[in-house]
PDB file of C-alpha atoms in Angstrom:
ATOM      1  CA  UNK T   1      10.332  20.485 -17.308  1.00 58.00           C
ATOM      2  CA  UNK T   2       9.745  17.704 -14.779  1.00 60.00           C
ATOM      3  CA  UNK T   3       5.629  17.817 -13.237  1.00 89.00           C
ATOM      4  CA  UNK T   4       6.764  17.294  -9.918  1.00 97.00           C
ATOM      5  CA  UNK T   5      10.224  18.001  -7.731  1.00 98.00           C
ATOM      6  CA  UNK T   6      11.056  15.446  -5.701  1.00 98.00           C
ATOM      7  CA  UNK T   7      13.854  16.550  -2.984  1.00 98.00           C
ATOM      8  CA  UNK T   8      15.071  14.672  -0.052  1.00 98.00           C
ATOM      9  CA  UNK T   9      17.571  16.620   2.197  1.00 98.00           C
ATOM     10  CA  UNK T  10      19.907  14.732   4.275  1.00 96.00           C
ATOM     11  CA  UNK T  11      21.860  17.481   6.245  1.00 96.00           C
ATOM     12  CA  UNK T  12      20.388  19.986   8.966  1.00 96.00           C
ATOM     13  CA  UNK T  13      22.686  22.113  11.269  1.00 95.00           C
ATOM     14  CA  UNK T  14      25.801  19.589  10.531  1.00 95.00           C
ATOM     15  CA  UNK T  15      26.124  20.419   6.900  1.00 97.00           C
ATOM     16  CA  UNK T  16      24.530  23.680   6.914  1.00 97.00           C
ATOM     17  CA  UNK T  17      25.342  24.692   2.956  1.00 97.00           C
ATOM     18  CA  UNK T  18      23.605  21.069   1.549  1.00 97.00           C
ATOM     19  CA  UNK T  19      21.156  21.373   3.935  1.00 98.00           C
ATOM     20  CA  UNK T  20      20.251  25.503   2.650  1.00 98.00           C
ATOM     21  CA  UNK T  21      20.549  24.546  -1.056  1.00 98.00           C
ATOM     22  CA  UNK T  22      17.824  22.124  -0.756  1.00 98.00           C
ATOM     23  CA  UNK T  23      15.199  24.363   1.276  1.00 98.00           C
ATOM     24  CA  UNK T  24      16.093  26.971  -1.603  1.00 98.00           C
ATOM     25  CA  UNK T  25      15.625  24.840  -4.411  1.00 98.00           C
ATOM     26  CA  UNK T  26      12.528  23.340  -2.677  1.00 98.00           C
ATOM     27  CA  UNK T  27      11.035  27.353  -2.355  1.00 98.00           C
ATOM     28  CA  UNK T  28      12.415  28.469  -5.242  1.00 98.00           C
ATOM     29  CA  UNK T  29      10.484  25.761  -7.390  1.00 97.00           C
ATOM     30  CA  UNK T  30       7.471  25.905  -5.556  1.00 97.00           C
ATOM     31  CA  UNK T  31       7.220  29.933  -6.504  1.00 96.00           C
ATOM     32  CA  UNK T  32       7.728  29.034 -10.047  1.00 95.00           C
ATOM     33  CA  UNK T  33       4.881  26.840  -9.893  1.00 95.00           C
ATOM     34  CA  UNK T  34       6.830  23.445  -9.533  1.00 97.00           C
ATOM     35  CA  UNK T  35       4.904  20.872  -7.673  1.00 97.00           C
ATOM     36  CA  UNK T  36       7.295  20.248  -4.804  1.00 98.00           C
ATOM     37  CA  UNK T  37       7.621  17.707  -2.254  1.00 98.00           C
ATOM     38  CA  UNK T  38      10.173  18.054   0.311  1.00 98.00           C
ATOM     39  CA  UNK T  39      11.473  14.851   2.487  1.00 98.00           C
ATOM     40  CA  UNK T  40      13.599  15.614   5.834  1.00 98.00           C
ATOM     41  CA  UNK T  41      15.691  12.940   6.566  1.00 98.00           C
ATOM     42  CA  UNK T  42      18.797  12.608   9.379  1.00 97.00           C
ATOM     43  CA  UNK T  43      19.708  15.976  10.982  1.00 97.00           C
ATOM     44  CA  UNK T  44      17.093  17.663   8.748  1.00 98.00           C
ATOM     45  CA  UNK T  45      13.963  16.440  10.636  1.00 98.00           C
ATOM     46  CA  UNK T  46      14.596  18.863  13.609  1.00 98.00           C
ATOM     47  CA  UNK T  47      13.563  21.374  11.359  1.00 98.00           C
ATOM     48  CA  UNK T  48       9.740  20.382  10.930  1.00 98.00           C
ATOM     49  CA  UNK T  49       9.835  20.963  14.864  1.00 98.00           C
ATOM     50  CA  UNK T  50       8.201  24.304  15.678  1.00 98.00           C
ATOM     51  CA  UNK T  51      10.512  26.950  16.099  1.00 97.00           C
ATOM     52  CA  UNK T  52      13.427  25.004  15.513  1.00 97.00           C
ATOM     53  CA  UNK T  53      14.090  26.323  11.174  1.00 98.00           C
ATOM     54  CA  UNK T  54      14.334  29.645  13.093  1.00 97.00           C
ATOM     55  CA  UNK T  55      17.658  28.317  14.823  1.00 97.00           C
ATOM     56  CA  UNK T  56      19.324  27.689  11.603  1.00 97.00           C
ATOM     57  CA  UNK T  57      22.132  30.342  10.529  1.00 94.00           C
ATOM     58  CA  UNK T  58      23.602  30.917   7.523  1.00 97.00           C
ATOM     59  CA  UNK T  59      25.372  33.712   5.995  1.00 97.00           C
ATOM     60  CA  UNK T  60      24.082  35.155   2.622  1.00 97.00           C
ATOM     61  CA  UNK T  61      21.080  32.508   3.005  1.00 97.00           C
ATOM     62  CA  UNK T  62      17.495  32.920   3.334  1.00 97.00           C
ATOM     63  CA  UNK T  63      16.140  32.148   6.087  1.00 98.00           C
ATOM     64  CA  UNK T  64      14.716  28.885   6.860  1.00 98.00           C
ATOM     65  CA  UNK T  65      11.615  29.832   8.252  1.00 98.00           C
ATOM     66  CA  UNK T  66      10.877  31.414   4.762  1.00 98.00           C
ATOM     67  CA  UNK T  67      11.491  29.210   2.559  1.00 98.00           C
ATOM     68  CA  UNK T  68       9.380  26.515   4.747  1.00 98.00           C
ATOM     69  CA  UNK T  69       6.977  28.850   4.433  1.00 98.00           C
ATOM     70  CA  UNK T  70       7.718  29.452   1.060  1.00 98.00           C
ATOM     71  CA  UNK T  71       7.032  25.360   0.142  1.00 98.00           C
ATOM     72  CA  UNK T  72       4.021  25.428   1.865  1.00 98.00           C
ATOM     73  CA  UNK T  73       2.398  28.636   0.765  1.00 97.00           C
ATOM     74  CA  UNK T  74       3.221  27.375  -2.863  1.00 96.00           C
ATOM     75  CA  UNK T  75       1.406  24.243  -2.520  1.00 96.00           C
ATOM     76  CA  UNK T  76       4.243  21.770  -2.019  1.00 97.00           C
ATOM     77  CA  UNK T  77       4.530  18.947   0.611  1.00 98.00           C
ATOM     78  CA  UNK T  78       7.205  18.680   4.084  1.00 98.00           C
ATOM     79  CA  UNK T  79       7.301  14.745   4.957  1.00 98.00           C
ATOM     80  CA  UNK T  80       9.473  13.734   7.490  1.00 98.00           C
ATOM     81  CA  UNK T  81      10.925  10.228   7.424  1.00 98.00           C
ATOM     82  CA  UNK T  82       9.345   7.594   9.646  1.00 98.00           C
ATOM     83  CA  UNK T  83      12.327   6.138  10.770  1.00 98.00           C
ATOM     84  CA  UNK T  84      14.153   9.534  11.458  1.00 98.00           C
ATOM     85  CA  UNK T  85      11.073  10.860  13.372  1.00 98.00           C
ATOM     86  CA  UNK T  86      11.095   7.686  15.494  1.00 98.00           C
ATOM     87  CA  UNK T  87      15.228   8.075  15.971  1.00 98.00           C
ATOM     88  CA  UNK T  88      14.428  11.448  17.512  1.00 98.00           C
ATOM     89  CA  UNK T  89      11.008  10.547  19.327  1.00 98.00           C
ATOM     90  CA  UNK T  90       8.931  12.920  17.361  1.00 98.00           C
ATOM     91  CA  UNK T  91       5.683  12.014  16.575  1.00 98.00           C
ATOM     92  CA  UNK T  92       3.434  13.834  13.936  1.00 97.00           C
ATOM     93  CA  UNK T  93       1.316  15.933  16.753  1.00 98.00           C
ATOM     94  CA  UNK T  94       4.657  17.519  17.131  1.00 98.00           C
ATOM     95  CA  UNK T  95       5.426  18.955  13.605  1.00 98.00           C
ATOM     96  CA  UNK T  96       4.872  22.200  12.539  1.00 98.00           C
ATOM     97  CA  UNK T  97       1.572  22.472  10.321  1.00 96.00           C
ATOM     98  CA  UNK T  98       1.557  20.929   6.744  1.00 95.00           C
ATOM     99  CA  UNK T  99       3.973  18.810   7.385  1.00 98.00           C
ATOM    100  CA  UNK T 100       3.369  14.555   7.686  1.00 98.00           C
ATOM    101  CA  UNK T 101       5.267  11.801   8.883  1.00 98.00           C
ATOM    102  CA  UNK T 102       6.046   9.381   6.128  1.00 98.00           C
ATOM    103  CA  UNK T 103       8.156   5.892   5.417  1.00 98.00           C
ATOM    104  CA  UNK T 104      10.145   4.539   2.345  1.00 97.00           C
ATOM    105  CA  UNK T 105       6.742   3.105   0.424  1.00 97.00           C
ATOM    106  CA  UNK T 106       5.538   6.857   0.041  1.00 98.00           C
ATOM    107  CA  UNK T 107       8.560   8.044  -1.067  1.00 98.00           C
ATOM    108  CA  UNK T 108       9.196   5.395  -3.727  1.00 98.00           C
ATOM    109  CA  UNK T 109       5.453   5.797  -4.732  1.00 98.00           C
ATOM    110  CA  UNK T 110       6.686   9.491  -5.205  1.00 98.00           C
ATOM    111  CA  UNK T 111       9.525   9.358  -7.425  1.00 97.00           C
ATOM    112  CA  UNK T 112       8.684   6.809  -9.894  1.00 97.00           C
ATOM    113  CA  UNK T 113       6.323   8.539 -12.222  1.00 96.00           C
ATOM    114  CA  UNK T 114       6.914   9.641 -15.418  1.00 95.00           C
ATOM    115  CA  UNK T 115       7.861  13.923 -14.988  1.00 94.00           C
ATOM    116  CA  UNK T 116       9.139  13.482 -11.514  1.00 97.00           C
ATOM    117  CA  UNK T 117      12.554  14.694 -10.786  1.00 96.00           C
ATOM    118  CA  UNK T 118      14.517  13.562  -7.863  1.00 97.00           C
ATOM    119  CA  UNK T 119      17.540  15.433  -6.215  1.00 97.00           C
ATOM    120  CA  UNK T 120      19.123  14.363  -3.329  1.00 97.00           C
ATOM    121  CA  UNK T 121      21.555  16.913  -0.770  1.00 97.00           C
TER     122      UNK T 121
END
């Protein structure tokens, strides 16, 4: 099994089933005792605004709120993407707690080890 879990999410609110999956997976591997780091890029970011996970709706889905909570509680990582944070004027005084503002050199510097697994949604 991979040391660390990698996942970047793409999708927020506009592609609401991508965007669950990879909050679940994210929680889900963090309980198991997966090192997790979770990047929100695009629509994502909004949700490392307080408040704002807790707008998200899904049927049959956990809630966002929990499995951010979830991530964090387990000892994993919420980065949000430099240039998406900048896109959407937020700056990291604005993110909910545990979570960082981050660019393209961390994230590269993130994946490349040996036992790191990368997934994309």
């Amino acid at each position: 099994m991979a040391k660390k879990l990698v996942i970047k999410v793409t999708a927020g609110a506009d592609a609401p089933e991508r965007c669950s999956q990879a909050f679940t997976v994210a929680a889900v591997a963090a309980a198991s005792g997966v090192e997790v780091s979770l990047w929100l890029t695009g629509e994502s970011t909004w949700f490392a605004l307080p408040g704002r996970a807790a707008e998200f709706e899904l049927p049959h889905a956990a809630p966002l709120p929990d499995l951010i909570d979830g991530i964090l509680t387990g000892g994993g990582t919420i980065t949000v993407c430099t240039q998406c944070a900048a896109r959407r004027d937020i700056e990291e005084k604005d993110l909910i707690e545990g979570a960082r503002i981050a660019g393209a050199q961390v994230f590269v510097s993130e994946i490349m080890p040996d036992g790191v697994q990368a997934l994309v949604y």
